[in-house]
CSV table of C-alpha atoms in Angstrom, one decimal:
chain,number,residue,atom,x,y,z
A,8,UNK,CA,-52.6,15.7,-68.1
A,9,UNK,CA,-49.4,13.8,-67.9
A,10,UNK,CA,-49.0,10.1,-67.6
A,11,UNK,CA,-47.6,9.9,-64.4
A,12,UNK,CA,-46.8,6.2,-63.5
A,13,UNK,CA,-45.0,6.2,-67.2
A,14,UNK,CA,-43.4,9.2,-66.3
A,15,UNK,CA,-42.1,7.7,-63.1
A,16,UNK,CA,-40.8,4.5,-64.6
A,17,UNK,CA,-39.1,6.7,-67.3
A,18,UNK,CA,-37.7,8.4,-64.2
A,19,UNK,CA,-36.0,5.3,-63.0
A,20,UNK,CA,-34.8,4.4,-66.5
A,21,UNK,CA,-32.5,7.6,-66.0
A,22,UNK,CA,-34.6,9.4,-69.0
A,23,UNK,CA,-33.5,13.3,-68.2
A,24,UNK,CA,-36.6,14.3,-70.0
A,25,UNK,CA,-39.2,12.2,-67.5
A,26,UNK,CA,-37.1,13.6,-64.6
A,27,UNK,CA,-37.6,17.3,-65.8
A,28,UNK,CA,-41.4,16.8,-65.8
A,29,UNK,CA,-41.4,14.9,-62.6
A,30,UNK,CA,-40.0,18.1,-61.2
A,31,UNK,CA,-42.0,20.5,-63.5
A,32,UNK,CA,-45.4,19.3,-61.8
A,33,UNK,CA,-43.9,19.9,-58.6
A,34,UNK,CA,-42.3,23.6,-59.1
A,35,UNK,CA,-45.8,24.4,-60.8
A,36,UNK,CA,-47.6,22.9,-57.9
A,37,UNK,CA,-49.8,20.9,-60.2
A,38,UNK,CA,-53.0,19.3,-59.5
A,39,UNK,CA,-51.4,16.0,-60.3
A,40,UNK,CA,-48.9,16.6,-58.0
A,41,UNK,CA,-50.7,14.1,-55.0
A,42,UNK,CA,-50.4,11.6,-57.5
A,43,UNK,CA,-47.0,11.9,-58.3
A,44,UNK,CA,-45.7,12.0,-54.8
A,45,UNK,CA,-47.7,8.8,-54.0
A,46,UNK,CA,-46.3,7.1,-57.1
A,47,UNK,CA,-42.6,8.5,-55.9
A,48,UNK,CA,-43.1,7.5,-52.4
A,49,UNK,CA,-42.2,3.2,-52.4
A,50,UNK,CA,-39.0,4.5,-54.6
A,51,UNK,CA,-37.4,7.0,-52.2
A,52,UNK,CA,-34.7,7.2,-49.4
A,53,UNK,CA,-31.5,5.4,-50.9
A,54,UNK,CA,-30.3,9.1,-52.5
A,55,UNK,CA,-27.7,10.9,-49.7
A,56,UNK,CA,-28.1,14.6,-49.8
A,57,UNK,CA,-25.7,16.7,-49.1
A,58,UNK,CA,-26.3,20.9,-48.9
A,59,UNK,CA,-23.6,22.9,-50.2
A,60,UNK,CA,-23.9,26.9,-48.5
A,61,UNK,CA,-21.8,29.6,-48.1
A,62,UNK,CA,-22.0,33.6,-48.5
A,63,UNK,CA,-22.3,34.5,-52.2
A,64,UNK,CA,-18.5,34.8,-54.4
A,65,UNK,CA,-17.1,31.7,-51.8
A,66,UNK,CA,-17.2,29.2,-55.0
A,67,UNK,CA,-20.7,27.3,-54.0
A,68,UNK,CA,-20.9,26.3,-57.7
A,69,UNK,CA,-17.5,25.2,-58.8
A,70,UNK,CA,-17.5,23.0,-55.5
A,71,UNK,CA,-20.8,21.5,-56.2
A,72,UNK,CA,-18.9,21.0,-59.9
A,73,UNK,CA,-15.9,19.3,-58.6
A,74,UNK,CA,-18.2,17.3,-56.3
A,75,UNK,CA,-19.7,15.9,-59.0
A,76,UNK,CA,-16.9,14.7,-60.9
A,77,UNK,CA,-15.4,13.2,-57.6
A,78,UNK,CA,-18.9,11.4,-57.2
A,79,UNK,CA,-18.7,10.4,-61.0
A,80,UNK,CA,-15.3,8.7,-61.0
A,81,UNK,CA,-17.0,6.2,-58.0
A,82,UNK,CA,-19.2,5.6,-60.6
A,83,UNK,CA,-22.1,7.3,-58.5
A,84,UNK,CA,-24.7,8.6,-60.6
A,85,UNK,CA,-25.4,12.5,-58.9
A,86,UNK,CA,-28.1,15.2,-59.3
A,87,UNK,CA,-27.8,18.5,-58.3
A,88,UNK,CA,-29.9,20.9,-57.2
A,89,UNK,CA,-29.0,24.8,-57.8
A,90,UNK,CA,-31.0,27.0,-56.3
A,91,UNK,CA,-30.9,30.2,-57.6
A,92,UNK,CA,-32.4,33.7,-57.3
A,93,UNK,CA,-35.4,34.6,-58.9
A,94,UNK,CA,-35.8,36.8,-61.5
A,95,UNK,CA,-37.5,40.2,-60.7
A,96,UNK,CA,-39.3,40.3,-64.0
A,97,UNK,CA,-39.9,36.8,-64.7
A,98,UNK,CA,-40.2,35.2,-61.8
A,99,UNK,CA,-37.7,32.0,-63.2
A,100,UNK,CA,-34.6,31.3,-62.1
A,101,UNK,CA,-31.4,33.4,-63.1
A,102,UNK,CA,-30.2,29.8,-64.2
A,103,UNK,CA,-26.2,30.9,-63.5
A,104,UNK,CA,-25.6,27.5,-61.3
A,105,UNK,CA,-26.5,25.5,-64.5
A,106,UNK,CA,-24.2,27.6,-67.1
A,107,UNK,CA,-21.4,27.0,-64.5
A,108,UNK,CA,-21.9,23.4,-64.8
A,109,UNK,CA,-21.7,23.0,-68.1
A,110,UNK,CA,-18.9,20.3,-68.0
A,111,UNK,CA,-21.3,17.9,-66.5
A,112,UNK,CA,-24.3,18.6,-69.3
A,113,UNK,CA,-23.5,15.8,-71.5
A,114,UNK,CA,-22.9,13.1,-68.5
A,115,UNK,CA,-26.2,10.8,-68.5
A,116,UNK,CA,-24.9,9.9,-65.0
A,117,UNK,CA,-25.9,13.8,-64.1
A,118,UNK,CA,-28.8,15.5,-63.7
A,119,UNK,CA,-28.1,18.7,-62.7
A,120,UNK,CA,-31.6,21.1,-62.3
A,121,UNK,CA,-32.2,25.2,-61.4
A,122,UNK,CA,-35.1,26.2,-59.1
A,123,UNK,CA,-35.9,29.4,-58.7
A,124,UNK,CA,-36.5,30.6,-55.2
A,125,UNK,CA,-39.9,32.5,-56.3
A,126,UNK,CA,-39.2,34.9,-52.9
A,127,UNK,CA,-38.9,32.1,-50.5
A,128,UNK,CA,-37.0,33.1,-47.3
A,129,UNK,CA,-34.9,30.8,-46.4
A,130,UNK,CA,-32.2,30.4,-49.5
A,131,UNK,CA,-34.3,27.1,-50.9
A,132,UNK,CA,-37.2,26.9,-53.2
A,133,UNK,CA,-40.4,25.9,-51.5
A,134,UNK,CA,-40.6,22.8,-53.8
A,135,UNK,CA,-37.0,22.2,-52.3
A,136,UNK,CA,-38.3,18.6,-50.9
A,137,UNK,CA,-40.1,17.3,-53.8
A,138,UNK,CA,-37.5,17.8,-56.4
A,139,UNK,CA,-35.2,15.9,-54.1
A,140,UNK,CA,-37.3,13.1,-53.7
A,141,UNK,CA,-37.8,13.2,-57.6
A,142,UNK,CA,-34.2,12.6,-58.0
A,143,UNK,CA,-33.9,10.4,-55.3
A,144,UNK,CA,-36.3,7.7,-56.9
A,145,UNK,CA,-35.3,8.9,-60.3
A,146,UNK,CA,-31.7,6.5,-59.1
A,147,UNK,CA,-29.6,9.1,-57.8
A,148,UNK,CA,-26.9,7.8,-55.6
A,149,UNK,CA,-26.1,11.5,-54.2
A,150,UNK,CA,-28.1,14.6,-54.1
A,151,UNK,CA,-26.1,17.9,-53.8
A,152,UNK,CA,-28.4,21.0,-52.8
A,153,UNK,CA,-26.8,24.2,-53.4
A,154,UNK,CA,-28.6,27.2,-51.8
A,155,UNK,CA,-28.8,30.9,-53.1
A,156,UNK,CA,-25.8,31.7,-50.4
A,157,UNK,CA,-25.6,32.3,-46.8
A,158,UNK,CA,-27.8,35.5,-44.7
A,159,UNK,CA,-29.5,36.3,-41.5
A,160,UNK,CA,-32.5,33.8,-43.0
A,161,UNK,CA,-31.0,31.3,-45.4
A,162,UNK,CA,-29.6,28.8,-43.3
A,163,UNK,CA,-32.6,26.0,-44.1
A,164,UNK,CA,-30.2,23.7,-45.9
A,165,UNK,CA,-29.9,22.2,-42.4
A,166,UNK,CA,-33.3,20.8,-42.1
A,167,UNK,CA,-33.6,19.4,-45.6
A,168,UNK,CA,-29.7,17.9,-45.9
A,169,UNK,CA,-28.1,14.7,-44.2
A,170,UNK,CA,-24.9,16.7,-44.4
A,171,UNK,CA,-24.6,20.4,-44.4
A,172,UNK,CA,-21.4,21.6,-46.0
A,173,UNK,CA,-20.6,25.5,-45.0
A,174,UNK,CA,-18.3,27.0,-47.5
A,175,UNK,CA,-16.0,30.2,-46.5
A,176,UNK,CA,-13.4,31.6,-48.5
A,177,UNK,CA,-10.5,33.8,-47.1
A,178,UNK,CA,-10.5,37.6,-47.7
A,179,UNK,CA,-14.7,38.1,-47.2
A,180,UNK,CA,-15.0,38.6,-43.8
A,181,UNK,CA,-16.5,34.8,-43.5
A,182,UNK,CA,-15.7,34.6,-39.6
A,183,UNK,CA,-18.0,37.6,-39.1
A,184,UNK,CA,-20.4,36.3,-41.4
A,185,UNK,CA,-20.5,33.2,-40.0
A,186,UNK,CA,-21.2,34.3,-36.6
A,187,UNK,CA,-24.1,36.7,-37.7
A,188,UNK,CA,-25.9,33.9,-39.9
A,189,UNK,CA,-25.8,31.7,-37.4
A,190,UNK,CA,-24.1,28.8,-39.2
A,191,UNK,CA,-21.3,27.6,-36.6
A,192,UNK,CA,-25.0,25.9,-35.3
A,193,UNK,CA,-24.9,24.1,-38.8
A,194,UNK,CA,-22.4,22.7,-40.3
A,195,UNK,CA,-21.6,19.4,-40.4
A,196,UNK,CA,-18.3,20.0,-42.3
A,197,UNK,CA,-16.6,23.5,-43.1
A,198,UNK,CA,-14.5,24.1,-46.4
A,199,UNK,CA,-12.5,27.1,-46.8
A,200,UNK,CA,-12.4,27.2,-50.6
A,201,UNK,CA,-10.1,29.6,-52.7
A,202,UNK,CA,-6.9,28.0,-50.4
A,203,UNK,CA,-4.4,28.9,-52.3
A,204,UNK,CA,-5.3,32.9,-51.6
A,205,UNK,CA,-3.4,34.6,-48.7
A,206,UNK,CA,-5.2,34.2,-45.4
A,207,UNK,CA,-6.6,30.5,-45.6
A,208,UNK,CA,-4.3,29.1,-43.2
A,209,UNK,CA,-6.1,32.4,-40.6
A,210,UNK,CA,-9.7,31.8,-41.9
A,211,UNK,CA,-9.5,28.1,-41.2
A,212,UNK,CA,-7.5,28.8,-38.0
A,213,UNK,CA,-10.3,31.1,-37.3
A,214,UNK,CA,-13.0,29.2,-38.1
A,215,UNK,CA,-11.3,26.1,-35.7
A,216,UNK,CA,-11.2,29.2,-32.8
A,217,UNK,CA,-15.0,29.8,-33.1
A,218,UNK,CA,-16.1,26.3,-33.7
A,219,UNK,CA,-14.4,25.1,-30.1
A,220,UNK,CA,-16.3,27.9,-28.9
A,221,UNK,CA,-19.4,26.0,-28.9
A,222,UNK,CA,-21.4,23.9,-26.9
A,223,UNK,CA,-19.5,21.2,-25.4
A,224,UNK,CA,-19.6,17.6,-26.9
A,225,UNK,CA,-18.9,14.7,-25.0
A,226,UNK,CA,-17.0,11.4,-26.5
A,227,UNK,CA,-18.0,10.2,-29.6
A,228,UNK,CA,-20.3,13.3,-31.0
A,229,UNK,CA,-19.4,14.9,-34.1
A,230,UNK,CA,-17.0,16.9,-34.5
A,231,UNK,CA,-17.1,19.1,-37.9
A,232,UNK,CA,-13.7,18.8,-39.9
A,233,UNK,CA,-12.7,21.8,-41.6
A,234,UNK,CA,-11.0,21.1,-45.2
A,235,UNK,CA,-9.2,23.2,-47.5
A,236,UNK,CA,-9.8,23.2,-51.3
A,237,UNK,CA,-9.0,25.4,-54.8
A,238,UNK,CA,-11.9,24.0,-56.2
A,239,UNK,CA,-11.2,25.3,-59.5
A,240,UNK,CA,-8.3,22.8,-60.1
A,241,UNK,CA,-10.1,20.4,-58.0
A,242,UNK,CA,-7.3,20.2,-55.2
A,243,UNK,CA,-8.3,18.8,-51.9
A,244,UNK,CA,-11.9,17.8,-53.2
A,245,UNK,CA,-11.0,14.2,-52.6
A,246,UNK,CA,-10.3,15.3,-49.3
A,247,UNK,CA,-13.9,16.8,-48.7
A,248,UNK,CA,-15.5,13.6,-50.1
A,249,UNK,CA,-14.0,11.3,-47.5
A,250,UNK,CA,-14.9,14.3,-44.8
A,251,UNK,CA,-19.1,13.6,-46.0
A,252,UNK,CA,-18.4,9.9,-46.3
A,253,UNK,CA,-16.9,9.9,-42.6
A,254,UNK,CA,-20.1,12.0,-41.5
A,255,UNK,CA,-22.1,9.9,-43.4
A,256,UNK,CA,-21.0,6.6,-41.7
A,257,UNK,CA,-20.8,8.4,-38.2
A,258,UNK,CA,-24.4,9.2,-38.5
A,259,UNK,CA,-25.6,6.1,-39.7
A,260,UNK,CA,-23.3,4.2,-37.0
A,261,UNK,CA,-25.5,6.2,-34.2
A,262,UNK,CA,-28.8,6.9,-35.8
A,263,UNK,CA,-28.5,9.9,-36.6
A,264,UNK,CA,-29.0,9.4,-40.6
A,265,UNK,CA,-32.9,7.9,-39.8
A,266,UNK,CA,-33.6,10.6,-36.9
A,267,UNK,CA,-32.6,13.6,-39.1
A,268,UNK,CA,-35.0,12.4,-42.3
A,269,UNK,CA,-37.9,12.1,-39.5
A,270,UNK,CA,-37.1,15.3,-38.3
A,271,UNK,CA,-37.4,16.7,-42.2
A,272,UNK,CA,-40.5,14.4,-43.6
A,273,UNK,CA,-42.2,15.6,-39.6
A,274,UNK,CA,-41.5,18.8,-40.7
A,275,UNK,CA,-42.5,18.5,-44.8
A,276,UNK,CA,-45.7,17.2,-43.1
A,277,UNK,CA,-46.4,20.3,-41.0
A,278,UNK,CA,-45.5,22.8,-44.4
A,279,UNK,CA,-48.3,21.2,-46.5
A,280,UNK,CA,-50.8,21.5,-43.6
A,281,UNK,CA,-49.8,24.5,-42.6
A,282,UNK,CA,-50.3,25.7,-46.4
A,283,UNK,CA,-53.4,24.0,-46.9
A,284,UNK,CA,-55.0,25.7,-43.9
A,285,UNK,CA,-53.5,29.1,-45.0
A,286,UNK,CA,-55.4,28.7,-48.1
A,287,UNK,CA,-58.8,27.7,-46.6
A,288,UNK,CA,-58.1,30.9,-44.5
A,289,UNK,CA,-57.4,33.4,-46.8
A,290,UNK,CA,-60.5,31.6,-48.4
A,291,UNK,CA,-62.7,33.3,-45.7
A,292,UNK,CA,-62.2,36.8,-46.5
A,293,UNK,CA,-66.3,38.5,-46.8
A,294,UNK,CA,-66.9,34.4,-45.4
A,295,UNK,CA,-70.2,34.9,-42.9
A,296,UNK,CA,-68.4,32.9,-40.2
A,297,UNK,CA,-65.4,35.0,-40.0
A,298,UNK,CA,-67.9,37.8,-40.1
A,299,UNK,CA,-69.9,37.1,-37.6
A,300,UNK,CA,-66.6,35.9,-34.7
A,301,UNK,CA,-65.6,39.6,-35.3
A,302,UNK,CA,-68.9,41.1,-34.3
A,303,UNK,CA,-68.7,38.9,-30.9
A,304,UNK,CA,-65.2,40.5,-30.1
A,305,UNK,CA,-66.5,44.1,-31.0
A,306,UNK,CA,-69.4,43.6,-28.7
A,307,UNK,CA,-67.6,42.1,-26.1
A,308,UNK,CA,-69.1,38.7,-26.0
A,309,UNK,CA,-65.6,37.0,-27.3
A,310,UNK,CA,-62.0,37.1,-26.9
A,311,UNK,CA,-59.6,36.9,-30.4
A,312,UNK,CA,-58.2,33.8,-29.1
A,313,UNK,CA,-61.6,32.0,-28.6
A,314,UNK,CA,-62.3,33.1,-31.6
A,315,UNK,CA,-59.6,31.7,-33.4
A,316,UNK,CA,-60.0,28.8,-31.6
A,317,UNK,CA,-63.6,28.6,-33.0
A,318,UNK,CA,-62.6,28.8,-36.8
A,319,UNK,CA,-59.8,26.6,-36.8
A,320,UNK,CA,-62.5,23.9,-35.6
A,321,UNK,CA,-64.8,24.7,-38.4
A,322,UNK,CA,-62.0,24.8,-40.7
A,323,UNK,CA,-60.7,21.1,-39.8
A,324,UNK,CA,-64.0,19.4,-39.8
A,325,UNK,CA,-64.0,20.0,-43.3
């Protein structure tokens, strides 16, 4: 059993080591893990999280890269969260976001972390929320969530972000993508990386085309900027910082900053009950209870619905 409340002040000491176990108890869902979210809880909500998506080969990683070291020279200290695909053999993460970010390993101003999706729809590890409240009382100023990359699914940044940044590149089709995923609906800012390959000046004009095609905004909503960067010589990555600082102070200015991280503790709320009754259910299978509601409905006497109604009352009077 770990020491949690040591662990925790460890944590806010900036000890990488405390940090990595904080986060360990939560990926491994351990039993202490009540504990350590209630210990975590007083410390939380000063980090700024921004989610970094895009379809795979647009330069997620070497943005998130030069993001940090824009963060760094403000003297910001900056975790990062890569999510990455999980292995098919060992379940872990492939670990490639953390390899690519290399340059940032010695920083003690960086913490910079690989989840592994474990099969999780949705292009974020379940334990997603957790780990960024661990690095959020651990003293993080920002918190930059990269996903797994863009599909018909994986657009969940959105709900556990303050500011969702869409990355497109030109030459990959992005427009299409972008329509089929869905993620005109969520993007706060759009960065067409790789701008110094022929066609950035049509995908961002592209991109501006389908963005005015959506719903109409009226005076003073947002309006999502579209920047253009070569990340890998960190060239208009200043730019993209004063785009999230602008959104940042925008939503804040409005509200919007407080409502959006009720919408995603309302709906961090609803995933742990949700799970927890899943469990008790599954828990049921050969249970008497269940046994006997399905003899009703064969015989006629009940209807599935009254059923269900029946065992999710004797589930939550537990």
């Amino acid at each position: 059993m770990q020491d949690v409340p040591t662990l925790v002040a460890q944590a806010r000491e900036g000890r990488p080591r405390a940090v990595a176990r904080l986060i360990s108890l939560v990926e491994g869902a351990s039993e202490q893990l009540r504990e350590v979210m209630a210990a975590l809880a007083p410390l939380t909500g000063n980090a700024y999280v921004v989610g970094l998506t895009g379809s795979p080969g647009v330069g997620k990683s070497t943005s998130t890269s030069a993001l940090v070291t824009a963060y760094r020279r403000q003297g910001r200290r900056v975790g990062v969260l890569a999510v990455d695909p999980s292995s098919p053999f060992s379940g872990g993460a492939l670990l490639g976001d953390r390899v690519r970010m290399s340059d940032h390993a010695s920083d003690p101003g960086v913490y910079i972390r690989s989840m592994a999706t474990r099969g999780h729809l949705g292009g974020l590890a379940w334990a997603a929320p957790q780990a960024i409240r661990v690095l959020d009382a651990a003293g993080c100023d920002v918190v930059l969530v990269e996903t797994v990359g863009v599909g018909q699914s994986e657009v969940e940044i959105a709900a556990q972000a303050d500011t969702s940044v869409v990355l497109l590149a030109p030459g990959m089709g992005d427009g299409i993508q972008a329509a089929k995923a869905g993620i005109l609906e969520i993007g706060d800012v759009y960065v067409v990386n790789k701008a110094d390959r022929d066609g950035a000046d049509s995908t961002a004009r592209e991109l501006n085309h389908m963005l005015g095609l959506g719903g109409s905004r009226a005076p003073g909503d947002w309006r999502p900027p579209i920047v253009k960067t070569v990340a890998s010589r960190e060239e208009g990555v200043e730019e993209l910082v004063e785009a999230l600082e602008k959104h940042r102070a925008w939503m804040e200015e409005r509200g919007v900053l407080t409502e959006r991280r009720r919408a995603r503790a309302s709906h961090e709320v609803e995933t742990i009950a949700v799970t927890a009754l899943r469990s008790r259910i599954g828990d049921l299978h050969g249970d008497r209870r269940l046994s006997a509601l399905a003899e009703r409905i064969v015989a006629g006497e009940l209807d599935p619905y009254r059923a269900a109604d029946e065992l999710v009352a004797g589930l939550t009077e537990r």
